[in-house]
PDB file of C-alpha atoms in Angstrom:
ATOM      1  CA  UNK I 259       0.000   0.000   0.000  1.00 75.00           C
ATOM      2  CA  UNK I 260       2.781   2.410   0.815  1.00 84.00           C
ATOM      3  CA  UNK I 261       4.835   1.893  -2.387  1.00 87.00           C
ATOM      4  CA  UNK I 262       1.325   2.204  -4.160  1.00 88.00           C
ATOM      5  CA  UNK I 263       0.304   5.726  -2.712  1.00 87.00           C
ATOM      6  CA  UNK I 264       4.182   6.986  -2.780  1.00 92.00           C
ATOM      7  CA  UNK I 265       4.032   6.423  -6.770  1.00 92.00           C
ATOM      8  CA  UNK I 266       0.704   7.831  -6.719  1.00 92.00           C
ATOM      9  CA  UNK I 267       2.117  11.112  -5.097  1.00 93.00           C
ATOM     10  CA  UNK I 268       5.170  10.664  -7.746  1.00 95.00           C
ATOM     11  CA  UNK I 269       2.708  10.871 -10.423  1.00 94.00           C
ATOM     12  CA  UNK I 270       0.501  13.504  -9.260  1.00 94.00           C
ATOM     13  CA  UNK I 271       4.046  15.635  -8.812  1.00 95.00           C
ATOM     14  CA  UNK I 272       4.984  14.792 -12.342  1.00 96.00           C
ATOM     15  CA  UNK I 273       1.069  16.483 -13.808  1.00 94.00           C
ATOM     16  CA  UNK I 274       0.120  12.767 -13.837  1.00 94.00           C
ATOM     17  CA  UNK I 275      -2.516  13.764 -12.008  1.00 95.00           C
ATOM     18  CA  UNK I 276      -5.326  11.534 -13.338  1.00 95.00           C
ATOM     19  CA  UNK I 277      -3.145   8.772 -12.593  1.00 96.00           C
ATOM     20  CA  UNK I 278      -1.898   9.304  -9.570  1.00 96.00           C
ATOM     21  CA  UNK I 279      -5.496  10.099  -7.405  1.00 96.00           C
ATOM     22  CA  UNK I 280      -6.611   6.693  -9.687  1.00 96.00           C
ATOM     23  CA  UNK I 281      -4.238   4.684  -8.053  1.00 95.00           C
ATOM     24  CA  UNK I 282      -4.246   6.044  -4.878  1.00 95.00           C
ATOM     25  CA  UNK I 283      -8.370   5.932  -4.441  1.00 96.00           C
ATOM     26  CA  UNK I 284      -8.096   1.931  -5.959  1.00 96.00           C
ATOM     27  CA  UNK I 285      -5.061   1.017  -3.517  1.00 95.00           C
ATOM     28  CA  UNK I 286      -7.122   2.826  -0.293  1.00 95.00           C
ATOM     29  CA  UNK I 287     -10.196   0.926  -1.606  1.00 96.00           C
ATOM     30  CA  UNK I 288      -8.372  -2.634  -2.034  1.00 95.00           C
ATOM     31  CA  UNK I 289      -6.862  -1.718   1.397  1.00 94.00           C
ATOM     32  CA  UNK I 290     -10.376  -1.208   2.777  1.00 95.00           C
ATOM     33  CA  UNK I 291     -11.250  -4.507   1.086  1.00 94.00           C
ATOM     34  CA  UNK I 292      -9.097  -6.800   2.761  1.00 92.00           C
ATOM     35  CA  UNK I 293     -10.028  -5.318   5.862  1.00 93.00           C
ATOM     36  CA  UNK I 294     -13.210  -6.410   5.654  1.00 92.00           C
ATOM     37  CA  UNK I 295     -12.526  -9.132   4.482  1.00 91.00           C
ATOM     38  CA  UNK I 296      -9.905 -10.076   7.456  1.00 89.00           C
ATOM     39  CA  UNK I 297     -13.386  -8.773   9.678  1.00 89.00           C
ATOM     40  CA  UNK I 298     -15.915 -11.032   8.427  1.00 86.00           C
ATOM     41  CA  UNK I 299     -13.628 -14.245   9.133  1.00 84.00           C
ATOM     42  CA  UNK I 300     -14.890 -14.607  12.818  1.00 83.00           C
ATOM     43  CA  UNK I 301     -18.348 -14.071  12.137  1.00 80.00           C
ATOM     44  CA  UNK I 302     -18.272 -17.312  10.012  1.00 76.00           C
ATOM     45  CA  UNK I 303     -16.514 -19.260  12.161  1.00 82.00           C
ATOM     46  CA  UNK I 304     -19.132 -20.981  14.985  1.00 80.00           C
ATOM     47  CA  UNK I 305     -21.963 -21.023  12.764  1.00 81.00           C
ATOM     48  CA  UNK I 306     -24.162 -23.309  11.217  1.00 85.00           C
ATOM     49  CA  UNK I 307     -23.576 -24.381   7.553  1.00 86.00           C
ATOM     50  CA  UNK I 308     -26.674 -22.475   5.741  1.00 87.00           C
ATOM     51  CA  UNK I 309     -26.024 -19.355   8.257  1.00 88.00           C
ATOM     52  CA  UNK I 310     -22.276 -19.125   7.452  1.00 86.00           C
ATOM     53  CA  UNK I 311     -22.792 -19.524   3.722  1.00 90.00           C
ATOM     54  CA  UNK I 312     -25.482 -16.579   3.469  1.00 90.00           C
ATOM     55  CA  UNK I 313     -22.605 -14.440   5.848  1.00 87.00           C
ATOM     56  CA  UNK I 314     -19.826 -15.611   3.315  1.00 89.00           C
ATOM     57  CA  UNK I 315     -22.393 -14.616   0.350  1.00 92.00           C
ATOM     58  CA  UNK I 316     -23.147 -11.091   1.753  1.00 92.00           C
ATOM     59  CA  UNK I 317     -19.766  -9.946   2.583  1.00 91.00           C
ATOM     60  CA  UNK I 318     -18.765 -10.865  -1.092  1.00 93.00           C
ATOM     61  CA  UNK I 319     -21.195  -9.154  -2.252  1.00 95.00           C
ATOM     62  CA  UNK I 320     -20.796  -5.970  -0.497  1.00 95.00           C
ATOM     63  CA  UNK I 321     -16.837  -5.895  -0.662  1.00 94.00           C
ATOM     64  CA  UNK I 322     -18.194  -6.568  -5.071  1.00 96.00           C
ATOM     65  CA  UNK I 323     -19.968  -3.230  -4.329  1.00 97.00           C
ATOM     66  CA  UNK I 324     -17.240  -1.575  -2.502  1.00 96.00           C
ATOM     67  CA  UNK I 325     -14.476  -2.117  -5.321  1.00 96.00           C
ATOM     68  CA  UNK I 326     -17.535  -1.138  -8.078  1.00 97.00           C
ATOM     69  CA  UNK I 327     -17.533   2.103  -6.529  1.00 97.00           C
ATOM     70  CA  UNK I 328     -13.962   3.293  -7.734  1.00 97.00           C
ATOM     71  CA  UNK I 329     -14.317   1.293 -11.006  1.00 97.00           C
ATOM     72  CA  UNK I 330     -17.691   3.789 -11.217  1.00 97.00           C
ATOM     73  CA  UNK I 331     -16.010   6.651 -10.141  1.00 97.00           C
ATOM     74  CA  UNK I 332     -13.084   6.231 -12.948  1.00 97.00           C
ATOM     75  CA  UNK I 333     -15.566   5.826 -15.279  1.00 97.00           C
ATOM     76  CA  UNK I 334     -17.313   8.513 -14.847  1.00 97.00           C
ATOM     77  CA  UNK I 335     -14.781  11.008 -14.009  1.00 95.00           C
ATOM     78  CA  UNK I 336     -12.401  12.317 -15.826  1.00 94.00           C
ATOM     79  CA  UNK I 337     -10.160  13.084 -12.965  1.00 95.00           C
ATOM     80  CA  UNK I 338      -9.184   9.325 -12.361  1.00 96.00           C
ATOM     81  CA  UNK I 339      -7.573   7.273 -14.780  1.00 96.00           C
ATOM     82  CA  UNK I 340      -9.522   3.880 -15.400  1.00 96.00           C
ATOM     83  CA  UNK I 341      -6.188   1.657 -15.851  1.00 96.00           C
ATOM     84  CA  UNK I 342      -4.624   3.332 -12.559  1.00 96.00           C
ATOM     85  CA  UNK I 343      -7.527   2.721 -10.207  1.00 96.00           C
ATOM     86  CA  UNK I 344      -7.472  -0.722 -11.296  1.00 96.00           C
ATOM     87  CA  UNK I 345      -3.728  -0.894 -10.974  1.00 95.00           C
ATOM     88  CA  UNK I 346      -4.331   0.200  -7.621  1.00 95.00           C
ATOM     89  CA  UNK I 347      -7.457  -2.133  -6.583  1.00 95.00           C
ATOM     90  CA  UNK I 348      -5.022  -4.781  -7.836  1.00 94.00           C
ATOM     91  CA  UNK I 349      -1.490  -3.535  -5.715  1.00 91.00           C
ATOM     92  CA  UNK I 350      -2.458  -5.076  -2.178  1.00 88.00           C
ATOM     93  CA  UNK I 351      -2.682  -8.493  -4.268  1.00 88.00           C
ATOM     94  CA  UNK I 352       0.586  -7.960  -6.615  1.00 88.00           C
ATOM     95  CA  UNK I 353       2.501  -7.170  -2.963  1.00 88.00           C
ATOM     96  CA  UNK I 354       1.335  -9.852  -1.376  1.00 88.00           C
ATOM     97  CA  UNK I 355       1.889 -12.806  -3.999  1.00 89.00           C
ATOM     98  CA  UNK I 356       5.942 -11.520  -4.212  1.00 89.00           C
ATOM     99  CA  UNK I 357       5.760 -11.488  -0.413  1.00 88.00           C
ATOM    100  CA  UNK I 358       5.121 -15.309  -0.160  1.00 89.00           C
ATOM    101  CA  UNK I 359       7.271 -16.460  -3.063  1.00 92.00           C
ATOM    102  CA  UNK I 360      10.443 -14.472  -1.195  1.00 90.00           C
ATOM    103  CA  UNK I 361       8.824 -16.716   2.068  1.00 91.00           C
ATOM    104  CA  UNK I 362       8.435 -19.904   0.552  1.00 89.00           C
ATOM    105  CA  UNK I 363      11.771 -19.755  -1.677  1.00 90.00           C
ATOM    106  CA  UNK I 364      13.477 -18.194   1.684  1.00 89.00           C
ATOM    107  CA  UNK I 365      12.155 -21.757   3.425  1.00 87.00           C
ATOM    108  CA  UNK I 366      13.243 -24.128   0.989  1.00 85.00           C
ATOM    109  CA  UNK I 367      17.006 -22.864   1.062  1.00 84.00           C
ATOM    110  CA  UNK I 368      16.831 -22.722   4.701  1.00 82.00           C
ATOM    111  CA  UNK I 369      16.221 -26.205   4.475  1.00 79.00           C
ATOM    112  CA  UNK I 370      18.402 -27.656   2.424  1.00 66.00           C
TER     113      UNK I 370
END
């Protein structure tokens, strides 16, 4: 998230403007996403099948709303730049799969 919003301040300084608030309102929304997501966890755990299926069901369909909302908002604005907010709805997930090759790679040598 932090290398996400420092290159969208980098592009907002170099009249990248569009650009930079696109991938700075998609990284705070994909931040906001996994949040929730990270929330909702416990309040399927303890639950009966049917009751913890229709909790799994609404909280994907509200965090599907929430990331909607920038996609919208690029869309229809010519302020944001489509590509960058989805670069940035996408940046929590690029850091994170790097994150646990390094881990996993890091393990294996340790091992051998």
């Amino acid at each position: 998230m932090t290398v996400a919003i420092i290159v969208g301040f980098l592009l907002i300084a170099a009249d990248q403007r569009p650009m930079g608030k696109g991938l700075i309102l998609g990284t705070i929304f994909s931040v906001i996403n996994f949040v929730l997501m990270g929330e909702t966890i416990p309040m399927r755990m303890g639950r009966t099948r049917g009751k913890a299926f229709f909790v799994s069901l609404g909280s994907i369909f509200f965090r599907y709303f929430l990331i909607a909302i920038p996609l919208f908002m690029a869309i229809r604005m010519e302020q944001l730049n489509l590509f960058a907010v989805i670069a940035g709805i996408f940046s929590v997930q690029l850091m994170i799969f790097p994150d646990h090759i390094f881990n996993f790679v890091s393990e294996r040598k340790n091992k051998a």
